């Protein structure tokens, strides 16, 4: 049953609880005013800063909000920050994106710290502009060994970073250490449904959730949600999103998406993502 807005009732629960959204909730997100406002900020940020981000975009994505999982991960992280007032926010493993300035714009009393290990970002970061950017700062440091004092932040975010780290349990402990008691730790990561897709394995995810559970209280039954995602008949995967997005494109544009190697097909079918939030104890 749909409420008056036409949006599935499951949407709000999916966004706030974490795990991985249902395909219906993912689709609903793209029509939400909150998402459209975030997208408008991203577009304006890129229009202003694209020349400065050219070298970064050659290595990573210059437009991460168009990445299939980031659409939900950024919306989820924004909802987490909105759960309590924050004057200090850490984006751990931030890269160079629109998102810190978006958080600063939405939280006018907050300072957003971007932490990343790549010192080549210093010059580019200093050249970035736009609303909120004046309350963002860059700290060059390793997420698994943060050069930050204990309990420094009200909210700590780590968005799709831990799957790139060989010692993600240690990094998780660091995220908890730098978050104040009663503060929020929000983590999202790529999840392998089968080995070889490029994310954290199911066993690794269970290890990570246990490590995060040592930080404080989970906002949902994440081990149960992980099992649900692993056995879901229709996971929100790159493949599902690409099929969904093709419906909005012409046939000529679609055809190029059929030409995948076996390795690419494996990744498209078996890589999803997972979101979770903990209150630091």
XYZ file of C-alpha atoms in Angstrom:
281
model
C 0.000 0.000 0.000
C 1.230 3.527 -0.849
C 0.725 6.603 1.294
C -0.671 9.825 -0.188
C 2.765 10.778 -1.516
C 2.935 7.652 -3.662
C 6.212 6.636 -2.006
C 6.454 3.122 -0.511
C 6.061 3.111 3.270
C 9.249 1.029 3.470
C 11.335 3.979 2.310
C 11.629 5.790 5.634
C 12.402 2.583 7.533
C 15.020 1.547 4.974
C 16.736 4.921 5.031
C 16.946 5.198 8.808
C 17.629 1.579 9.774
C 20.458 0.863 7.344
C 21.449 -2.388 5.739
C 20.732 -2.201 2.035
C 17.508 -0.706 0.634
C 14.901 -2.643 -1.249
C 14.779 -1.916 -4.983
C 11.482 -0.107 -4.382
C 12.998 2.192 -1.754
C 16.044 2.866 -3.919
C 13.780 3.909 -6.798
C 11.668 6.072 -4.485
C 14.772 7.910 -3.279
C 15.434 9.337 -6.729
C 12.145 11.268 -6.619
C 12.499 12.537 -3.055
C 12.902 16.316 -2.580
C 15.812 15.677 -0.187
C 17.697 13.743 -2.852
C 16.880 16.294 -5.560
C 18.209 19.102 -3.316
C 21.440 17.156 -2.769
C 21.730 16.556 -6.499
C 21.240 20.276 -7.208
C 24.056 21.087 -4.784
C 26.296 18.512 -6.472
C 25.570 19.946 -9.928
C 26.335 23.495 -8.773
C 29.521 22.321 -7.014
C 30.751 20.631 -10.198
C 29.879 23.587 -12.407
C 31.990 25.815 -10.171
C 34.871 23.430 -9.451
C 35.223 21.125 -12.465
C 38.527 22.653 -13.689
C 40.141 22.124 -10.283
C 38.794 18.548 -10.074
C 39.992 17.392 -13.506
C 43.029 15.452 -12.252
C 41.058 13.977 -9.354
C 38.284 12.917 -11.743
C 40.800 11.107 -13.935
C 41.652 8.854 -10.984
C 38.297 8.695 -9.214
C 34.803 9.826 -10.131
C 34.382 13.569 -10.533
C 30.623 13.096 -10.064
C 30.203 10.503 -7.289
C 26.490 11.160 -6.772
C 25.848 9.465 -10.121
C 27.571 6.321 -8.808
C 24.878 3.720 -8.186
C 25.557 3.057 -4.489
C 26.590 6.613 -3.544
C 23.106 7.878 -4.302
C 21.780 5.927 -1.324
C 24.933 6.105 0.825
C 25.042 9.903 0.745
C 21.308 10.148 1.491
C 21.697 7.674 4.363
C 24.680 9.557 5.798
C 22.816 12.865 5.561
C 19.876 11.359 7.468
C 22.297 10.126 10.150
C 23.771 13.611 10.656
C 20.267 15.041 10.961
C 19.466 12.757 13.900
C 21.270 15.044 16.359
C 22.855 18.509 16.413
C 26.511 18.425 15.368
C 29.181 21.092 15.476
C 32.030 18.770 14.453
C 31.691 16.268 11.605
C 34.428 13.990 10.263
C 34.286 12.591 6.725
C 36.938 9.861 6.945
C 38.445 8.912 3.585
C 36.583 11.800 1.980
C 38.385 12.246 -1.297
C 37.382 15.480 -3.065
C 33.611 15.610 -3.469
C 30.595 17.869 -3.093
C 29.449 16.044 0.041
C 31.393 17.867 2.815
C 30.187 21.263 1.573
C 26.652 19.888 1.359
C 26.821 18.765 4.987
C 28.247 22.147 6.018
C 25.495 23.967 4.151
C 22.811 21.883 5.860
C 24.466 22.264 9.278
C 25.374 25.958 9.525
C 26.925 25.591 12.990
C 29.183 22.701 12.009
C 32.795 22.432 10.900
C 33.376 19.498 8.543
C 36.810 17.856 8.554
C 37.785 15.847 5.484
C 40.410 13.214 6.290
C 42.333 11.539 3.488
C 45.767 9.977 3.072
C 46.524 11.574 -0.315
C 48.611 14.731 0.178
C 48.174 15.669 -3.490
C 44.674 16.839 -2.563
C 45.950 19.813 -0.559
C 46.277 22.259 -3.458
C 43.012 21.211 -5.099
C 41.061 21.337 -1.853
C 42.271 24.892 -1.217
C 40.948 25.961 -4.623
C 37.434 24.551 -4.139
C 34.592 27.000 -3.617
C 30.839 27.212 -3.235
C 28.281 27.325 -0.407
C 29.497 25.527 2.726
C 33.038 24.991 1.465
C 34.340 27.750 3.746
C 33.505 25.541 6.755
C 35.297 22.483 5.410
C 38.937 21.669 6.178
C 41.291 18.966 4.938
C 43.453 16.796 7.189
C 46.017 14.472 5.586
C 46.012 11.298 7.659
C 45.452 7.550 7.400
C 41.954 6.346 8.362
C 43.499 3.323 10.089
C 45.757 5.601 12.175
C 43.995 8.954 12.450
C 46.111 11.864 13.657
C 43.145 13.093 15.702
C 42.637 13.271 19.456
C 40.122 11.025 21.218
C 36.421 11.980 21.134
C 36.950 14.958 18.819
C 33.797 14.643 16.678
C 30.038 14.634 17.190
C 29.494 12.567 14.035
C 32.009 10.432 12.137
C 31.200 9.256 8.602
C 33.121 6.712 6.548
C 31.483 6.280 3.151
C 32.586 3.373 0.962
C 36.187 3.455 2.158
C 36.778 0.384 4.331
C 36.544 -2.087 1.427
C 39.736 -0.469 0.092
C 41.668 -0.994 3.337
C 43.596 -4.171 4.212
C 42.954 -3.716 7.952
C 39.381 -2.449 8.062
C 38.731 -3.665 11.659
C 41.559 -1.387 12.879
C 40.120 1.502 10.881
C 36.715 0.856 12.473
C 38.282 1.127 15.927
C 39.832 4.448 14.935
C 36.441 5.776 13.818
C 35.071 4.960 17.256
C 38.054 6.428 19.096
C 37.727 9.875 17.533
C 33.943 10.080 18.105
C 32.673 11.541 21.366
C 30.630 9.491 23.818
C 27.030 9.686 22.642
C 28.129 10.693 19.150
C 27.311 8.808 15.950
C 29.529 6.595 13.807
C 28.129 5.962 10.320
C 29.821 3.433 8.025
C 28.942 2.265 4.519
C 30.893 -0.276 2.486
C 30.781 -2.353 -0.690
C 29.622 -5.889 0.055
C 30.541 -9.053 -1.855
C 27.624 -11.446 -2.218
C 30.088 -13.896 -3.761
C 33.907 -13.798 -3.755
C 35.667 -11.683 -6.345
C 33.276 -8.773 -6.836
C 35.518 -6.211 -5.143
C 33.915 -5.493 -1.785
C 34.124 -6.860 1.753
C 33.159 -10.532 1.935
C 30.186 -11.671 4.013
C 32.532 -13.129 6.628
C 34.544 -9.927 6.598
C 31.353 -7.907 6.991
C 30.390 -9.963 10.040
C 33.824 -9.270 11.520
C 33.417 -5.568 10.788
C 29.955 -5.438 12.380
C 31.298 -7.101 15.529
C 34.111 -4.535 15.668
C 31.652 -1.693 15.212
C 29.452 -3.235 17.909
C 32.345 -2.778 20.340
C 32.156 0.964 19.660
C 28.608 1.353 20.939
C 24.953 0.617 20.320
C 23.791 -0.318 16.810
C 20.728 1.460 15.459
C 19.357 -1.793 14.036
C 19.953 -5.544 13.976
C 22.736 -5.313 11.406
C 23.726 -8.981 11.537
C 20.121 -9.846 10.741
C 20.017 -7.253 7.971
C 23.256 -8.642 6.555
C 21.739 -12.119 6.366
C 18.657 -10.657 4.673
C 20.745 -8.843 2.068
C 22.860 -11.961 1.416
C 19.777 -14.095 0.690
C 17.605 -11.477 -1.021
C 16.176 -12.627 -4.339
C 16.606 -9.190 -5.898
C 19.594 -7.393 -4.359
C 20.247 -3.748 -5.088
C 23.330 -4.353 -7.191
C 25.120 -2.544 -9.978
C 23.321 -4.826 -12.408
C 19.880 -3.981 -11.047
C 20.576 -0.248 -11.050
C 21.970 -0.308 -14.582
C 18.896 -2.178 -15.818
C 16.672 0.327 -14.013
C 18.555 3.339 -15.378
C 18.453 2.013 -18.959
C 14.673 2.406 -18.968
C 15.206 6.154 -19.084
C 17.593 6.046 -22.048
C 17.269 5.604 -25.787
C 17.853 2.189 -27.365
C 21.034 3.449 -29.053
C 22.487 4.439 -25.693
C 21.433 1.213 -24.020
C 23.146 -1.155 -26.394
C 26.653 -0.333 -25.190
C 25.742 -1.680 -21.750
C 25.256 -5.208 -23.071
C 28.943 -5.673 -23.914
C 30.442 -6.888 -20.631
C 33.308 -9.285 -19.997
C 32.668 -12.250 -17.692
C 34.583 -10.504 -14.896
C 32.454 -7.385 -15.299
C 29.261 -9.443 -15.224
C 30.439 -11.142 -12.018
C 30.945 -7.740 -10.407
C 27.632 -6.353 -11.650
C 25.681 -9.299 -10.288
C 27.420 -9.867 -6.972
C 28.463 -6.486 -5.585
C 26.028 -4.585 -3.388
C 26.511 -2.249 -0.401
C 25.682 -1.977 3.276
C 25.009 0.951 5.638
C 25.110 1.036 9.443
C 25.117 3.522 12.332
C 26.251 3.210 15.953
C 25.934 5.471 18.982
C 29.353 5.673 20.581
C 29.306 4.195 24.100
